[in-house]
Each structure stands twice: as structure tokens, then as C-alpha cells.
PDB file of N, CA and C in Angstrom:
ATOM      1  N   MET Y   1       1.775   3.357  -0.281  1.00 43.00           N
ATOM      2  CA  MET Y   1       2.124   2.073  -1.270  1.00 43.00           C
ATOM      3  C   MET Y   1       2.601   2.422  -2.619  1.00 43.00           C
ATOM      4  N   THR Y   2       3.764   2.123  -2.888  1.00 45.00           N
ATOM      5  CA  THR Y   2       4.340   1.960  -4.208  1.00 45.00           C
ATOM      6  C   THR Y   2       3.952   0.806  -4.914  1.00 45.00           C
ATOM      7  N   ILE Y   3       3.884   0.990  -6.346  1.00 56.00           N
ATOM      8  CA  ILE Y   3       3.342  -0.286  -7.074  1.00 56.00           C
ATOM      9  C   ILE Y   3       4.109  -0.085  -8.114  1.00 56.00           C
ATOM     10  N   GLU Y   4       4.102  -1.293  -8.848  1.00 66.00           N
ATOM     11  CA  GLU Y   4       5.328  -1.650 -10.339  1.00 66.00           C
ATOM     12  C   GLU Y   4       4.474  -0.434 -11.263  1.00 66.00           C
ATOM     13  N   PRO Y   5       5.304   0.032 -11.752  1.00 84.00           N
ATOM     14  CA  PRO Y   5       4.986   0.836 -13.077  1.00 84.00           C
ATOM     15  C   PRO Y   5       4.066   0.288 -14.155  1.00 84.00           C
ATOM     16  N   TRP Y   6       3.071   0.771 -14.170  1.00 90.00           N
ATOM     17  CA  TRP Y   6       2.316   0.258 -15.134  1.00 90.00           C
ATOM     18  C   TRP Y   6       2.529   0.632 -16.639  1.00 90.00           C
ATOM     19  N   ASP Y   7       1.885  -0.129 -17.473  1.00 91.00           N
ATOM     20  CA  ASP Y   7       2.438  -0.007 -18.726  1.00 91.00           C
ATOM     21  C   ASP Y   7       1.707   1.033 -19.415  1.00 91.00           C
ATOM     22  N   PRO Y   8       2.305   1.470 -20.766  1.00 93.00           N
ATOM     23  CA  PRO Y   8       1.215   2.485 -21.115  1.00 93.00           C
ATOM     24  C   PRO Y   8      -0.124   2.230 -22.070  1.00 93.00           C
ATOM     25  N   HIS Y   9      -0.402   0.967 -21.898  1.00 95.00           N
ATOM     26  CA  HIS Y   9      -1.607   0.823 -22.625  1.00 95.00           C
ATOM     27  C   HIS Y   9      -2.856   0.932 -21.580  1.00 95.00           C
ATOM     28  N   PHE Y  10      -2.366   0.561 -20.147  1.00 96.00           N
ATOM     29  CA  PHE Y  10      -2.986   0.818 -19.035  1.00 96.00           C
ATOM     30  C   PHE Y  10      -3.394   2.496 -18.756  1.00 96.00           C
ATOM     31  N   GLU Y  11      -2.402   2.799 -18.811  1.00 96.00           N
ATOM     32  CA  GLU Y  11      -2.899   4.339 -18.909  1.00 96.00           C
ATOM     33  C   GLU Y  11      -3.669   5.255 -20.049  1.00 96.00           C
ATOM     34  N   ALA Y  12      -3.234   4.633 -21.205  1.00 96.00           N
ATOM     35  CA  ALA Y  12      -3.707   5.096 -22.154  1.00 96.00           C
ATOM     36  C   ALA Y  12      -5.497   4.677 -22.150  1.00 96.00           C
ATOM     37  N   ILE Y  13      -5.648   3.869 -21.778  1.00 97.00           N
ATOM     38  CA  ILE Y  13      -7.413   2.874 -21.473  1.00 97.00           C
ATOM     39  C   ILE Y  13      -7.944   3.920 -20.321  1.00 97.00           C
ATOM     40  N   LEU Y  14      -7.218   3.831 -19.299  1.00 98.00           N
ATOM     41  CA  LEU Y  14      -7.732   4.640 -18.062  1.00 98.00           C
ATOM     42  C   LEU Y  14      -8.206   5.853 -18.406  1.00 98.00           C
ATOM     43  N   ARG Y  15      -7.122   6.598 -18.936  1.00 97.00           N
ATOM     44  CA  ARG Y  15      -7.083   8.296 -19.360  1.00 97.00           C
ATOM     45  C   ARG Y  15      -8.522   8.321 -19.848  1.00 97.00           C
ATOM     46  N   THR Y  16      -8.991   7.620 -21.020  1.00 97.00           N
ATOM     47  CA  THR Y  16     -10.166   7.850 -21.848  1.00 97.00           C
ATOM     48  C   THR Y  16     -11.309   7.931 -20.970  1.00 97.00           C
ATOM     49  N   TYR Y  17     -11.119   7.413 -19.670  1.00 98.00           N
ATOM     50  CA  TYR Y  17     -12.458   7.274 -18.872  1.00 98.00           C
ATOM     51  C   TYR Y  17     -12.521   8.252 -17.783  1.00 98.00           C
ATOM     52  N   LEU Y  18     -11.291   9.066 -17.655  1.00 98.00           N
ATOM     53  CA  LEU Y  18     -11.352  10.243 -16.680  1.00 98.00           C
ATOM     54  C   LEU Y  18     -11.481  11.577 -17.502  1.00 98.00           C
ATOM     55  N   PRO Y  19     -12.547  12.017 -17.231  1.00 98.00           N
ATOM     56  CA  PRO Y  19     -12.498  13.441 -18.183  1.00 98.00           C
ATOM     57  C   PRO Y  19     -12.246  14.367 -17.274  1.00 98.00           C
ATOM     58  N   GLU Y  20     -11.874  14.345 -15.946  1.00 97.00           N
ATOM     59  CA  GLU Y  20     -11.639  15.443 -15.218  1.00 97.00           C
ATOM     60  C   GLU Y  20     -10.055  15.659 -14.992  1.00 97.00           C
ATOM     61  N   LEU Y  21      -9.020  14.386 -15.760  1.00 97.00           N
ATOM     62  CA  LEU Y  21      -7.971  14.563 -15.601  1.00 97.00           C
ATOM     63  C   LEU Y  21      -7.409  15.470 -16.736  1.00 97.00           C
ATOM     64  N   PRO Y  22      -6.797  16.366 -16.621  1.00 96.00           N
ATOM     65  CA  PRO Y  22      -6.242  17.144 -17.771  1.00 96.00           C
ATOM     66  C   PRO Y  22      -4.850  16.273 -18.596  1.00 96.00           C
ATOM     67  N   PRO Y  23      -5.277  16.544 -19.857  1.00 94.00           N
ATOM     68  CA  PRO Y  23      -4.437  15.382 -20.694  1.00 94.00           C
ATOM     69  C   PRO Y  23      -2.702  15.691 -20.256  1.00 94.00           C
ATOM     70  N   ALA Y  24      -2.101  16.905 -20.056  1.00 95.00           N
ATOM     71  CA  ALA Y  24      -0.969  17.126 -19.700  1.00 95.00           C
ATOM     72  C   ALA Y  24      -0.875  16.810 -18.260  1.00 95.00           C
ATOM     73  N   ASP Y  25      -1.570  16.444 -17.175  1.00 96.00           N
ATOM     74  CA  ASP Y  25      -1.169  16.024 -16.056  1.00 96.00           C
ATOM     75  C   ASP Y  25      -0.835  14.394 -15.797  1.00 96.00           C
ATOM     76  N   PRO Y  26       0.068  14.238 -14.816  1.00 95.00           N
ATOM     77  CA  PRO Y  26       0.360  12.539 -14.648  1.00 95.00           C
ATOM     78  C   PRO Y  26      -1.072  11.932 -13.978  1.00 95.00           C
ATOM     79  N   LEU Y  27      -0.987  10.743 -14.264  1.00 95.00           N
ATOM     80  CA  LEU Y  27      -2.185   9.741 -14.134  1.00 95.00           C
ATOM     81  C   LEU Y  27      -1.517   9.518 -12.438  1.00 95.00           C
ATOM     82  N   PRO Y  28      -2.177   9.995 -11.519  1.00 95.00           N
ATOM     83  CA  PRO Y  28      -2.028   9.867  -9.938  1.00 95.00           C
ATOM     84  C   PRO Y  28      -2.314   8.206  -9.462  1.00 95.00           C
ATOM     85  N   GLU Y  29      -1.735   7.764  -8.721  1.00 94.00           N
ATOM     86  CA  GLU Y  29      -1.656   6.673  -8.275  1.00 94.00           C
ATOM     87  C   GLU Y  29      -3.082   6.230  -7.391  1.00 94.00           C
ATOM     88  N   ASN Y  30      -2.967   7.478  -6.381  1.00 95.00           N
ATOM     89  CA  ASN Y  30      -4.120   7.212  -5.055  1.00 95.00           C
ATOM     90  C   ASN Y  30      -5.147   8.276  -5.108  1.00 95.00           C
ATOM     91  N   VAL Y  31      -5.232   9.002  -6.371  1.00 96.00           N
ATOM     92  CA  VAL Y  31      -6.487   9.850  -6.367  1.00 96.00           C
ATOM     93  C   VAL Y  31      -7.679   9.235  -6.511  1.00 96.00           C
ATOM     94  N   ARG Y  32      -8.779   9.161  -5.984  1.00 98.00           N
ATOM     95  CA  ARG Y  32      -9.774   8.282  -6.415  1.00 98.00           C
ATOM     96  C   ARG Y  32     -10.620   8.724  -7.852  1.00 98.00           C
ATOM     97  N   LEU Y  33     -10.610   7.572  -8.582  1.00 98.00           N
ATOM     98  CA  LEU Y  33     -10.876   7.737  -9.662  1.00 98.00           C
ATOM     99  C   LEU Y  33     -12.084   8.579 -10.411  1.00 98.00           C
ATOM    100  N   ALA Y  34     -13.322   8.382  -9.169  1.00 98.00           N
ATOM    101  CA  ALA Y  34     -14.494   9.111  -9.084  1.00 98.00           C
ATOM    102  C   ALA Y  34     -13.956  10.300  -8.831  1.00 98.00           C
ATOM    103  N   ASN Y  35     -13.087  10.922  -8.434  1.00 98.00           N
ATOM    104  CA  ASN Y  35     -13.269  12.220  -8.323  1.00 98.00           C
ATOM    105  C   ASN Y  35     -12.472  12.693  -9.602  1.00 98.00           C
ATOM    106  N   LEU Y  36     -11.837  11.669 -10.822  1.00 98.00           N
ATOM    107  CA  LEU Y  36     -11.547  12.168 -12.034  1.00 98.00           C
ATOM    108  C   LEU Y  36     -12.848  11.793 -12.805  1.00 98.00           C
ATOM    109  N   GLY Y  37     -13.362  11.736 -12.516  1.00 98.00           N
ATOM    110  CA  GLY Y  37     -14.875  11.475 -13.703  1.00 98.00           C
ATOM    111  C   GLY Y  37     -15.393  10.198 -13.927  1.00 98.00           C
ATOM    112  N   LEU Y  38     -14.413   9.246 -13.208  1.00 98.00           N
ATOM    113  CA  LEU Y  38     -15.142   7.792 -13.302  1.00 98.00           C
ATOM    114  C   LEU Y  38     -16.550   7.517 -12.814  1.00 98.00           C
ATOM    115  N   ASP Y  39     -17.518   7.399 -13.479  1.00 97.00           N
ATOM    116  CA  ASP Y  39     -18.550   6.584 -12.971  1.00 97.00           C
ATOM    117  C   ASP Y  39     -19.051   5.377 -13.207  1.00 97.00           C
ATOM    118  N   SER Y  40     -20.126   5.152 -12.991  1.00 96.00           N
ATOM    119  CA  SER Y  40     -20.327   3.719 -13.133  1.00 96.00           C
ATOM    120  C   SER Y  40     -20.975   3.130 -14.433  1.00 96.00           C
ATOM    121  N   LEU Y  41     -21.056   4.195 -15.441  1.00 97.00           N
ATOM    122  CA  LEU Y  41     -21.270   3.806 -17.008  1.00 97.00           C
ATOM    123  C   LEU Y  41     -19.873   3.633 -17.541  1.00 97.00           C
ATOM    124  N   ARG Y  42     -18.813   4.739 -16.947  1.00 98.00           N
ATOM    125  CA  ARG Y  42     -17.474   4.502 -17.510  1.00 98.00           C
ATOM    126  C   ARG Y  42     -16.624   3.468 -17.129  1.00 98.00           C
ATOM    127  N   THR Y  43     -17.416   2.984 -15.784  1.00 97.00           N
ATOM    128  CA  THR Y  43     -16.405   2.076 -15.111  1.00 97.00           C
ATOM    129  C   THR Y  43     -16.752   0.656 -15.896  1.00 97.00           C
ATOM    130  N   LEU Y  44     -18.127   0.242 -16.646  1.00 97.00           N
ATOM    131  CA  LEU Y  44     -18.518  -0.439 -17.372  1.00 97.00           C
ATOM    132  C   LEU Y  44     -17.697  -0.769 -18.851  1.00 97.00           C
ATOM    133  N   GLY Y  45     -17.505   0.619 -19.523  1.00 98.00           N
ATOM    134  CA  GLY Y  45     -16.523   0.347 -20.362  1.00 98.00           C
ATOM    135  C   GLY Y  45     -15.218   0.199 -20.427  1.00 98.00           C
ATOM    136  N   LEU Y  46     -14.819   0.665 -18.948  1.00 98.00           N
ATOM    137  CA  LEU Y  46     -13.143   0.621 -18.746  1.00 98.00           C
ATOM    138  C   LEU Y  46     -13.160  -1.124 -18.541  1.00 98.00           C
ATOM    139  N   ILE Y  47     -13.923  -1.380 -17.924  1.00 98.00           N
ATOM    140  CA  ILE Y  47     -13.783  -3.035 -17.761  1.00 98.00           C
ATOM    141  C   ILE Y  47     -13.789  -3.783 -18.797  1.00 98.00           C
ATOM    142  N   LEU Y  48     -14.631  -3.264 -19.859  1.00 97.00           N
ATOM    143  CA  LEU Y  48     -14.623  -4.107 -21.259  1.00 97.00           C
ATOM    144  C   LEU Y  48     -13.367  -3.837 -22.040  1.00 97.00           C
ATOM    145  N   ASP Y  49     -12.753  -2.457 -22.274  1.00 98.00           N
ATOM    146  CA  ASP Y  49     -11.630  -2.466 -22.693  1.00 98.00           C
ATOM    147  C   ASP Y  49     -10.260  -3.014 -21.776  1.00 98.00           C
ATOM    148  N   ILE Y  50     -10.102  -3.116 -20.507  1.00 97.00           N
ATOM    149  CA  ILE Y  50      -9.232  -3.783 -20.146  1.00 97.00           C
ATOM    150  C   ILE Y  50      -9.231  -5.113 -20.257  1.00 97.00           C
ATOM    151  N   GLN Y  51     -10.362  -5.702 -20.319  1.00 97.00           N
ATOM    152  CA  GLN Y  51     -10.523  -7.257 -20.679  1.00 97.00           C
ATOM    153  C   GLN Y  51     -10.117  -7.787 -21.820  1.00 97.00           C
ATOM    154  N   GLU Y  52     -10.537  -6.816 -22.860  1.00 97.00           N
ATOM    155  CA  GLU Y  52     -10.032  -7.024 -24.320  1.00 97.00           C
ATOM    156  C   GLU Y  52      -8.505  -6.703 -24.637  1.00 97.00           C
ATOM    157  N   GLN Y  53      -8.289  -5.503 -24.010  1.00 96.00           N
ATOM    158  CA  GLN Y  53      -6.577  -5.347 -23.949  1.00 96.00           C
ATOM    159  C   GLN Y  53      -5.840  -6.502 -23.845  1.00 96.00           C
ATOM    160  N   TYR Y  54      -6.092  -6.587 -22.422  1.00 96.00           N
ATOM    161  CA  TYR Y  54      -5.063  -7.798 -21.367  1.00 96.00           C
ATOM    162  C   TYR Y  54      -5.312  -9.502 -21.453  1.00 96.00           C
ATOM    163  N   GLN Y  55      -6.680  -9.482 -22.326  1.00 96.00           N
ATOM    164  CA  GLN Y  55      -7.349 -10.887 -22.411  1.00 96.00           C
ATOM    165  C   GLN Y  55      -7.481 -11.614 -21.182  1.00 96.00           C
ATOM    166  N   VAL Y  56      -8.074 -10.755 -19.984  1.00 96.00           N
ATOM    167  CA  VAL Y  56      -8.526 -11.420 -18.920  1.00 96.00           C
ATOM    168  C   VAL Y  56      -9.915 -11.204 -18.604  1.00 96.00           C
ATOM    169  N   THR Y  57      -9.994 -11.766 -17.511  1.00 96.00           N
ATOM    170  CA  THR Y  57     -11.523 -11.515 -16.923  1.00 96.00           C
ATOM    171  C   THR Y  57     -11.694 -11.228 -15.544  1.00 96.00           C
ATOM    172  N   PHE Y  58     -12.114  -9.971 -15.337  1.00 96.00           N
ATOM    173  CA  PHE Y  58     -12.451  -9.686 -13.566  1.00 96.00           C
ATOM    174  C   PHE Y  58     -13.714 -10.816 -13.252  1.00 96.00           C
ATOM    175  N   THR Y  59     -12.882 -11.232 -11.896  1.00 93.00           N
ATOM    176  CA  THR Y  59     -13.899 -12.348 -11.396  1.00 93.00           C
ATOM    177  C   THR Y  59     -15.304 -11.185 -10.719  1.00 93.00           C
ATOM    178  N   ASP Y  60     -15.765 -11.698 -10.355  1.00 94.00           N
ATOM    179  CA  ASP Y  60     -17.064 -11.311  -9.187  1.00 94.00           C
ATOM    180  C   ASP Y  60     -16.573 -10.507  -7.958  1.00 94.00           C
ATOM    181  N   ASP Y  61     -15.675 -11.234  -7.467  1.00 92.00           N
ATOM    182  CA  ASP Y  61     -14.744 -10.742  -6.321  1.00 92.00           C
ATOM    183  C   ASP Y  61     -14.209  -9.648  -6.549  1.00 92.00           C
ATOM    184  N   GLU Y  62     -13.587  -9.342  -7.445  1.00 94.00           N
ATOM    185  CA  GLU Y  62     -12.773  -8.373  -8.196  1.00 94.00           C
ATOM    186  C   GLU Y  62     -13.513  -7.073  -8.857  1.00 94.00           C
ATOM    187  N   LEU Y  63     -15.022  -7.582  -9.095  1.00 95.00           N
ATOM    188  CA  LEU Y  63     -15.520  -6.022  -9.215  1.00 95.00           C
ATOM    189  C   LEU Y  63     -16.617  -5.447  -8.343  1.00 95.00           C
ATOM    190  N   ASN Y  64     -15.664  -4.856  -7.446  1.00 95.00           N
ATOM    191  CA  ASN Y  64     -16.095  -4.205  -6.503  1.00 95.00           C
ATOM    192  C   ASN Y  64     -15.511  -2.632  -6.446  1.00 95.00           C
ATOM    193  N   PRO Y  65     -16.304  -2.134  -5.614  1.00 95.00           N
ATOM    194  CA  PRO Y  65     -15.400  -0.204  -5.526  1.00 95.00           C
ATOM    195  C   PRO Y  65     -14.179  -0.070  -5.174  1.00 95.00           C
ATOM    196  N   ASP Y  66     -13.689  -1.281  -4.105  1.00 96.00           N
ATOM    197  CA  ASP Y  66     -12.125  -0.908  -3.819  1.00 96.00           C
ATOM    198  C   ASP Y  66     -11.501  -1.111  -5.118  1.00 96.00           C
ATOM    199  N   THR Y  67     -11.472  -2.392  -6.193  1.00 97.00           N
ATOM    200  CA  THR Y  67     -10.614  -2.530  -7.068  1.00 97.00           C
ATOM    201  C   THR Y  67     -10.616  -1.314  -8.215  1.00 97.00           C
ATOM    202  N   PHE Y  68     -11.599  -0.424  -7.989  1.00 97.00           N
ATOM    203  CA  PHE Y  68     -11.836   0.666  -9.167  1.00 97.00           C
ATOM    204  C   PHE Y  68     -11.732   2.057  -8.375  1.00 97.00           C
ATOM    205  N   ALA Y  69     -11.294   1.850  -7.222  1.00 97.00           N
ATOM    206  CA  ALA Y  69     -11.121   3.071  -6.452  1.00 97.00           C
ATOM    207  C   ALA Y  69     -10.032   3.784  -6.888  1.00 97.00           C
ATOM    208  N   THR Y  70      -8.846   3.812  -7.443  1.00 97.00           N
ATOM    209  CA  THR Y  70      -7.756   4.381  -7.654  1.00 97.00           C
ATOM    210  C   THR Y  70      -6.879   3.653  -8.919  1.00 97.00           C
ATOM    211  N   SER Y  71      -6.572   4.102  -9.278  1.00 97.00           N
ATOM    212  CA  SER Y  71      -5.342   3.838 -10.519  1.00 97.00           C
ATOM    213  C   SER Y  71      -4.455   2.591 -10.179  1.00 97.00           C
ATOM    214  N   ALA Y  72      -4.123   2.768  -8.536  1.00 96.00           N
ATOM    215  CA  ALA Y  72      -3.020   2.267  -8.230  1.00 96.00           C
ATOM    216  C   ALA Y  72      -3.668   0.884  -7.709  1.00 96.00           C
ATOM    217  N   SER Y  73      -5.038   0.713  -7.387  1.00 96.00           N
ATOM    218  CA  SER Y  73      -6.109  -0.489  -7.058  1.00 96.00           C
ATOM    219  C   SER Y  73      -6.357  -0.992  -8.152  1.00 96.00           C
ATOM    220  N   LEU Y  74      -6.427  -0.581  -9.236  1.00 97.00           N
ATOM    221  CA  LEU Y  74      -6.748  -0.953 -10.266  1.00 97.00           C
ATOM    222  C   LEU Y  74      -5.592  -1.779 -11.364  1.00 97.00           C
ATOM    223  N   TRP Y  75      -4.549  -1.199 -11.228  1.00 96.00           N
ATOM    224  CA  TRP Y  75      -3.472  -1.692 -11.552  1.00 96.00           C
ATOM    225  C   TRP Y  75      -3.063  -2.926 -11.056  1.00 96.00           C
ATOM    226  N   GLY Y  76      -3.087  -2.853  -9.496  1.00 95.00           N
ATOM    227  CA  GLY Y  76      -3.122  -4.076  -8.707  1.00 95.00           C
ATOM    228  C   GLY Y  76      -3.599  -5.002  -9.211  1.00 95.00           C
ATOM    229  N   ALA Y  77      -4.761  -4.700  -9.244  1.00 95.00           N
ATOM    230  CA  ALA Y  77      -5.814  -6.030  -9.457  1.00 95.00           C
ATOM    231  C   ALA Y  77      -5.545  -6.685 -11.001  1.00 95.00           C
ATOM    232  N   LEU Y  78      -5.307  -5.812 -11.768  1.00 96.00           N
ATOM    233  CA  LEU Y  78      -4.673  -6.416 -13.075  1.00 96.00           C
ATOM    234  C   LEU Y  78      -3.446  -6.986 -13.212  1.00 96.00           C
ATOM    235  N   ALA Y  79      -2.584  -6.754 -12.793  1.00 94.00           N
ATOM    236  CA  ALA Y  79      -1.311  -7.379 -12.382  1.00 94.00           C
ATOM    237  C   ALA Y  79      -1.455  -8.636 -11.917  1.00 94.00           C
ATOM    238  N   LYS Y  80      -2.237  -8.514 -10.872  1.00 93.00           N
ATOM    239  CA  LYS Y  80      -2.930  -9.981 -10.375  1.00 93.00           C
ATOM    240  C   LYS Y  80      -3.175 -10.896 -11.461  1.00 93.00           C
ATOM    241  N   LEU Y  81      -4.310 -10.535 -12.173  1.00 93.00           N
ATOM    242  CA  LEU Y  81      -4.922 -11.388 -13.202  1.00 93.00           C
ATOM    243  C   LEU Y  81      -3.904 -11.917 -13.888  1.00 93.00           C
ATOM    244  N   THR Y  82      -3.105 -10.507 -14.577  1.00 91.00           N
ATOM    245  CA  THR Y  82      -2.142 -11.292 -15.710  1.00 91.00           C
ATOM    246  C   THR Y  82      -1.493 -11.898 -15.372  1.00 91.00           C
ATOM    247  N   ALA Y  83      -1.016 -12.065 -13.959  1.00 88.00           N
ATOM    248  CA  ALA Y  83       0.513 -13.101 -13.191  1.00 88.00           C
ATOM    249  C   ALA Y  83      -0.164 -14.406 -13.211  1.00 88.00           C
ATOM    250  N   GLU Y  84      -1.698 -14.376 -13.200  1.00 70.00           N
ATOM    251  CA  GLU Y  84      -2.255 -16.372 -13.017  1.00 70.00           C
ATOM    252  C   GLU Y  84      -1.996 -16.826 -14.166  1.00 70.00           C
ATOM    253  N   PRO Y  85      -1.934 -18.206 -14.167  1.00 66.00           N
ATOM    254  CA  PRO Y  85      -1.765 -18.713 -15.360  1.00 66.00           C
ATOM    255  C   PRO Y  85      -3.389 -19.254 -15.656  1.00 66.00           C
ATOM    256  N   ARG Y  86      -3.300 -19.244 -17.286  1.00 55.00           N
ATOM    257  CA  ARG Y  86      -4.459 -19.079 -17.932  1.00 55.00           C
ATOM    258  C   ARG Y  86      -4.835 -20.523 -18.218  1.00 55.00           C
TER     259      ARG Y  86
END
């Protein structure tokens, strides 16, 4: 699956919650974020930071494991939220 390139703010935020991703490594699209250190507590912080940075709110339907499975799935959900009229 090819996705639109994410912006640097998204990557910077996400990287702060991935302790197993070395700083010099690229952020992979389809590696499970849990394998890179994203746990339930970090996910809560990530949600808050993304919502604040992008001025969006994740709906209950979007707050599921599939949304936060990979960087690509999270970016896809965020892109959808930012494209919706406010």
C-alpha cells in the first residue's frame, strides 16, 4: 500500500513514542508500531499530541488497534480527519 507522504510534524511526534526505533533509521510505513515500542500508555500520549498538533479529534470508531497498527494506518486515519470539513 502506497500512501501520501506524511509531513515532518507527524513523523516527529510519532518518533517520540517509538523508543525501539533508532533515530537514524527511517520511519517504516508498515512495521507494527508495537514492535517499535508503542504501548497503551504511549498511545494515549500520541493521541493527545496528534489531536493538539492537527486540531482534530479521533472518533470512537477510529480509536481502535487497526488505526494505531502502523505508521501508514495512523497517517491514513489522520489524513482522513484533516480532510473532513470542520
